Amino acid sequence: MSHSSQPEVSDTSDLLGCLLDLWNRKEQEKVRAEARMGFSNAQDPLCCLLCVLEGCPGRLKGKATSLGHCVLAEFVRWRQNHPQVSLQGRPPEGLHGLQLRALGLLSEAQHAATLSSLLELYQLCSLDPALLLGHVQSLLATGCFKEAAMLGIALKLQSELDMEQVCVPLVLQDKLPLAESYVQGHSHLEEALLKLLDSWCDPRFSLAQLRRQFPDLSVSHHQAERIHPKMLSKQVFRLMERFNINPALCPNSVTKRKLDSLKFLMYKRFVEKGMSEENWRDHIQAAVADSPELQGHLVELLVKYSGLQDAAQWSRRYGVPKDQLPLGVWDTQQDLPVTERGDSEVPSPSADPWDPPIADQERYYQLPIPKDSVQFVHTQEDLERCKNMVFQPEAPVGIDMEWRAGFGSVPCQRLALIQLAVLEQVFLLDLCQAEFAGHERTVEFIRTLFSDPKILKLGYGMSGDLKSMTTTWPEFSAQPLQVSGVLDLLNVHQQMQRSWRRGADRGPRPVEVGEGPAEKGLSLMVQQVLGKPLDKMEQLSNWERRPLRSRQVRYAAIDAYCLLEVYRTLSLEPARFHLPADLRSVQAGQAANNKEKKSRKEREKEKGKQARSRGVPSDAPGLEGRPLPAPAGRAPALRAPALRPQQLRVVCDNMLQGLGRFLRCLGVDVLMLENGDDHRLAAKLAREEGRVILTSGQPYQTLRSQVGEGRCLALDCSEKARDQTARVLRHFNVQLTPDDIFSRCQACNGDEYMKLPREDMAEILRERGLLQVQARGKPAENWEEQYDEPPFSPQPGPSMAPEGPRYGPHCRWAPASHLDRQSLTFPGGAVLQLHTVPPGLLPRIPVFFICTTCGKVFWEGSHFERVLNQFQDVLRISEDAPTSQ
């Protein structure tokens, strides 16, 4: 076979022209057939492939559905039947030239399959390593960080490159997963990346340091917001677990997580009053340990939540220096008795009775078996007696597990206790006894129990328990634990809730959206099925302390035994709870949710078609948008007066930030609490500004008492933000139209925009030196020249608006005179965020929308259509709405 490419230049040009013509007519099957024929007729198929790829619009950039990717994929399939097509037998000069051309294409590839195909076809790994390394470094120097990282991974050059030069830009540009892939398998790089991210969690860290290190790197406001200790520490702990790295290498993240746990403990103890004094002290001492920084924070938090007396006691206990104490603590400390140091006292037997107070007995579910029927298991003899009672075919076994709460400071905790409940008996396996826990007979007992399909094992949310088992017994990682015969009552509980949401008219009522019950999880299920909730005061106990207090033992036994009684009640009356006769047939929550979501989307799609064709509002009677059915035992609620989105003013608790962003997107006036804000701030904002509080879980009980009737709405935090949004809109009878979408700035909640034509935006960019884009190797004088004869003109689509915007949002419009062209500021002080506008958008976007409150720039794109489709079931589309909607 001849390897000269000259005779076939014209043939290749003809092939490329034919492929372009077929591609533009969207005849992909003919493109593939023509490509196969062209490769078969070419004298040098490998050279022909390069010529075609080099002539394709965009070459190998962009999506994997482009012409270049299609041709390359077809060549790979064609070559499977033509294995003789290879580089073997070529003269060195011709071979080297082909490889250099392929390397140039490789630099543009953004998909792993494309990289691997080119590497294998042209044997690029055989090139001089110095040449390959220099090529990757040139990509880094020109700001092609993603391409450099992918090429470095493909060529296995990670150890030769500077990790920070590659990974820092990736992280700043929201490409952390690619940075993870880059370091994976190189332990020193994994540790280096983790240390780098942890260093950004240091309170003294400033993003300006990175901007100076990478002056040419453009970082948007959104990307800069993600370089925040809270966000970063989550990623650090995730990677710590993924790469199995010692937490000691990440001191800033660990300290940040422990400080968060201190704040949680303060709220739990002094606001919710949901933790006993003994448990609180145990966790405080474990979190603070010997860290002077955390000891100082503890004293500050005690002043805020408890008062000077407790702050003085703990400051004396830890010897916090006087100059680091808040105002008043030192003086209070001097008035303390010498013996009062904040030490916890060992409770006497009389102070730790088995029976709970009468009030608790009336309020909470109680253990129906005597104290003598709860037995500790910490020897092999005890384990044998336990085995004889637990290993009974078809007899249900309630299983629960306890471990010391780490509040996220370690990825996963070791188990301290396993509770096994059978009829009239509860066994507590003491795993703090190292000899007992590590004994081979104990491990075999656990493996047999969970793998035996004849033993029905009951649990609630067992995924976390099973994960902690793997941490406790590494044997289960080497030889995975086989789990069979397990019924997770969490799935059954979720089925009960789904039945109620679909409008079930009888049986117990699960989570009441809008009433915010304090109970949740297993406690809520026990309340719904057995009539009383669980007392969760000991839930966050120090389960590693020995001996356990009577209250801890009772709590541990109840958590396992209640599963038996719940299962028995549900099995006797499944129809009452809207469950199938065979509880084991209930699908896992995720599978059921996916099935329900798919069905709902199909209904919404069909309903939207009907609404648009008839001009009928989507919440008209007979459609899915009708008001939710009333729960059992209640008269249907009267429909609230209709509101426009702009009339609804809410404040979202920090656990519902996703809901807040969706509501803003639809035009609702939304304030959102930050992650570190106290829940009570929501009540203050609601009172001062006349807003409705949106919250979830236990904070509802505190917040609803601080605002007027009907001014606090609780939502199910297990729902998706989109579903929560639809529920809020229906609850307040908000009449949503397409013109309400994006009528409010999602970043700052502002509702005033200014329209800036493309020509004015180009002029501003040019004046600020932000239009210095390379085109065909030469700097363009203006954007019209740069894109005068583009190699490929994209077809009009969702991201193009050649005739102007297709919608006019319901918002206030500012005149062009409000923008000071010299300082690029608005009257309120907001600065136009030019750095967020890619110059490549100019040919496609005729008008830009600028929020005058924060300066953020928006333009019409495909996101509008996605939001439109997501909320089709609550949209009101009038007959005169634009057809493009």
CSV table of N, CA, C and O in Angstrom, one decimal, residues 469-507:
chain,number,residue,atom,x,y,z
A,469,MET,N,-20.7,-1.0,59.5
A,469,MET,CA,-20.2,-2.4,59.7
A,469,MET,C,-18.9,-2.7,58.9
A,469,MET,O,-18.0,-3.3,59.4
A,470,THR,N,-18.9,-2.1,57.7
A,470,THR,CA,-17.6,-2.3,56.9
A,470,THR,C,-16.5,-1.6,57.6
A,470,THR,O,-15.3,-2.1,57.5
A,471,THR,N,-16.7,-0.4,58.2
A,471,THR,CA,-15.7,0.3,58.9
A,471,THR,C,-15.2,-0.5,60.1
A,471,THR,O,-14.0,-0.5,60.4
A,472,THR,N,-16.2,-1.1,60.8
A,472,THR,CA,-15.9,-1.8,62.0
A,472,THR,C,-15.1,-3.1,61.7
A,472,THR,O,-14.2,-3.5,62.5
A,473,TRP,N,-15.5,-3.8,60.7
A,473,TRP,CA,-14.9,-5.1,60.3
A,473,TRP,C,-14.3,-5.0,58.9
A,473,TRP,O,-15.0,-5.2,57.9
A,474,PRO,N,-13.0,-4.7,58.8
A,474,PRO,CA,-12.4,-4.6,57.4
A,474,PRO,C,-12.6,-5.9,56.6
A,474,PRO,O,-12.4,-5.9,55.4
A,475,GLU,N,-12.8,-7.0,57.3
A,475,GLU,CA,-13.0,-8.3,56.6
A,475,GLU,C,-14.2,-8.2,55.6
A,475,GLU,O,-14.2,-8.9,54.6
A,476,PHE,N,-15.1,-7.3,55.9
A,476,PHE,CA,-16.3,-7.2,55.0
A,476,PHE,C,-16.0,-6.4,53.8
A,476,PHE,O,-16.8,-6.3,52.8
A,477,SER,N,-14.8,-5.8,53.7
A,477,SER,CA,-14.3,-5.1,52.5
A,477,SER,C,-13.6,-6.1,51.6
A,477,SER,O,-13.8,-6.1,50.4
A,478,ALA,N,-12.7,-6.9,52.2
A,478,ALA,CA,-12.0,-7.9,51.5
A,478,ALA,C,-12.9,-9.0,50.9
A,478,ALA,O,-12.8,-9.4,49.8
A,479,GLN,N,-13.9,-9.4,51.8
A,479,GLN,CA,-14.9,-10.4,51.3
A,479,GLN,C,-16.2,-9.8,51.7
A,479,GLN,O,-16.7,-9.9,52.8
A,480,PRO,N,-16.9,-9.1,50.7
A,480,PRO,CA,-18.1,-8.4,50.9
A,480,PRO,C,-19.2,-9.2,51.6
A,480,PRO,O,-19.4,-10.4,51.4
A,481,LEU,N,-19.9,-8.5,52.5
A,481,LEU,CA,-21.0,-9.1,53.3
A,481,LEU,C,-22.2,-9.3,52.4
A,481,LEU,O,-22.6,-8.4,51.7
A,482,GLN,N,-22.6,-10.5,52.3
A,482,GLN,CA,-23.8,-10.9,51.5
A,482,GLN,C,-25.1,-10.6,52.4
A,482,GLN,O,-25.2,-11.2,53.5
A,483,VAL,N,-25.9,-9.7,51.9
A,483,VAL,CA,-27.1,-9.4,52.7
A,483,VAL,C,-28.4,-10.0,52.0
A,483,VAL,O,-28.6,-9.7,50.8
A,484,SER,N,-29.1,-10.7,52.7
A,484,SER,CA,-30.3,-11.4,52.2
A,484,SER,C,-31.4,-11.5,53.3
A,484,SER,O,-31.0,-11.6,54.5
A,485,GLY,N,-32.6,-11.4,53.0
A,485,GLY,CA,-33.7,-11.5,53.9
A,485,GLY,C,-33.9,-10.3,54.8
A,485,GLY,O,-34.3,-10.4,55.9
A,486,VAL,N,-33.6,-9.1,54.3
A,486,VAL,CA,-33.7,-7.8,55.0
A,486,VAL,C,-34.9,-7.0,54.5
A,486,VAL,O,-35.0,-6.9,53.3
A,487,LEU,N,-35.7,-6.6,55.4
A,487,LEU,CA,-36.8,-5.7,55.1
A,487,LEU,C,-36.5,-4.3,55.8
A,487,LEU,O,-36.5,-4.2,57.0
A,488,ASP,N,-36.2,-3.3,54.9
A,488,ASP,CA,-35.9,-2.0,55.4
A,488,ASP,C,-37.3,-1.3,55.5
A,488,ASP,O,-37.9,-0.9,54.5
A,489,LEU,N,-37.7,-1.0,56.8
A,489,LEU,CA,-39.0,-0.4,57.0
A,489,LEU,C,-39.0,1.1,56.5
A,489,LEU,O,-40.1,1.7,56.4
A,490,LEU,N,-37.9,1.6,56.2
A,490,LEU,CA,-37.9,3.0,55.6
A,490,LEU,C,-38.6,3.0,54.3
A,490,LEU,O,-39.3,3.9,54.0
A,491,ASN,N,-38.4,1.9,53.5
A,491,ASN,CA,-39.1,1.8,52.2
A,491,ASN,C,-40.6,1.7,52.4
A,491,ASN,O,-41.4,2.3,51.7
A,492,VAL,N,-41.0,1.0,53.4
A,492,VAL,CA,-42.4,0.8,53.7
A,492,VAL,C,-43.0,2.2,54.2
A,492,VAL,O,-44.1,2.5,53.8
A,493,HIS,N,-42.2,2.9,55.0
A,493,HIS,CA,-42.7,4.2,55.4
A,493,HIS,C,-42.8,5.2,54.3
A,493,HIS,O,-43.8,5.9,54.2
A,494,GLN,N,-41.9,5.2,53.4
A,494,GLN,CA,-42.0,6.0,52.2
A,494,GLN,C,-43.2,5.7,51.3
A,494,GLN,O,-43.8,6.6,50.8
A,495,GLN,N,-43.5,4.4,51.3
A,495,GLN,CA,-44.7,4.0,50.5
A,495,GLN,C,-46.0,4.5,51.2
A,495,GLN,O,-46.9,5.0,50.5
A,496,MET,N,-46.0,4.5,52.5
A,496,MET,CA,-47.1,5.1,53.2
A,496,MET,C,-47.3,6.6,52.9
A,496,MET,O,-48.4,7.1,52.6
A,497,GLN,N,-46.2,7.3,52.9
A,497,GLN,CA,-46.2,8.7,52.6
A,497,GLN,C,-46.7,9.0,51.1
A,497,GLN,O,-47.4,9.9,50.9
A,498,ARG,N,-46.2,8.2,50.2
A,498,ARG,CA,-46.6,8.4,48.8
A,498,ARG,C,-48.1,8.1,48.6
A,498,ARG,O,-48.7,8.8,47.9
A,499,SER,N,-48.6,7.1,49.4
A,499,SER,CA,-50.0,6.9,49.3
A,499,SER,C,-50.8,8.0,49.8
A,499,SER,O,-51.8,8.4,49.2
A,500,TRP,N,-50.4,8.7,50.8
A,500,TRP,CA,-51.1,9.8,51.4
A,500,TRP,C,-51.0,11.0,50.4
A,500,TRP,O,-52.0,11.7,50.2
A,501,ARG,N,-49.9,11.2,49.8
A,501,ARG,CA,-49.7,12.4,48.9
A,501,ARG,C,-50.6,12.2,47.6
A,501,ARG,O,-51.0,13.2,47.0
A,502,ARG,N,-50.9,10.9,47.3
A,502,ARG,CA,-51.8,10.7,46.1
A,502,ARG,C,-53.2,10.9,46.5
A,502,ARG,O,-54.1,10.7,45.7
A,503,GLY,N,-53.5,11.2,47.8
A,503,GLY,CA,-54.9,11.5,48.1
A,503,GLY,C,-55.6,10.4,48.8
A,503,GLY,O,-56.8,10.3,48.7
A,504,ALA,N,-54.9,9.5,49.5
A,504,ALA,CA,-55.6,8.5,50.2
A,504,ALA,C,-56.5,9.1,51.3
A,504,ALA,O,-56.2,10.0,51.9
A,505,ASP,N,-57.7,8.5,51.4
A,505,ASP,CA,-58.7,9.1,52.2
A,505,ASP,C,-59.0,8.3,53.5
A,505,ASP,O,-60.0,8.5,54.2
A,506,ARG,N,-58.1,7.5,53.9
A,506,ARG,CA,-58.2,6.8,55.1
A,506,ARG,C,-56.9,6.3,55.7
A,506,ARG,O,-55.9,6.4,54.9
A,507,GLY,N,-56.8,5.9,56.9
A,507,GLY,CA,-55.6,5.4,57.5
A,507,GLY,C,-54.8,6.6,58.1
A,507,GLY,O,-55.3,7.7,58.1
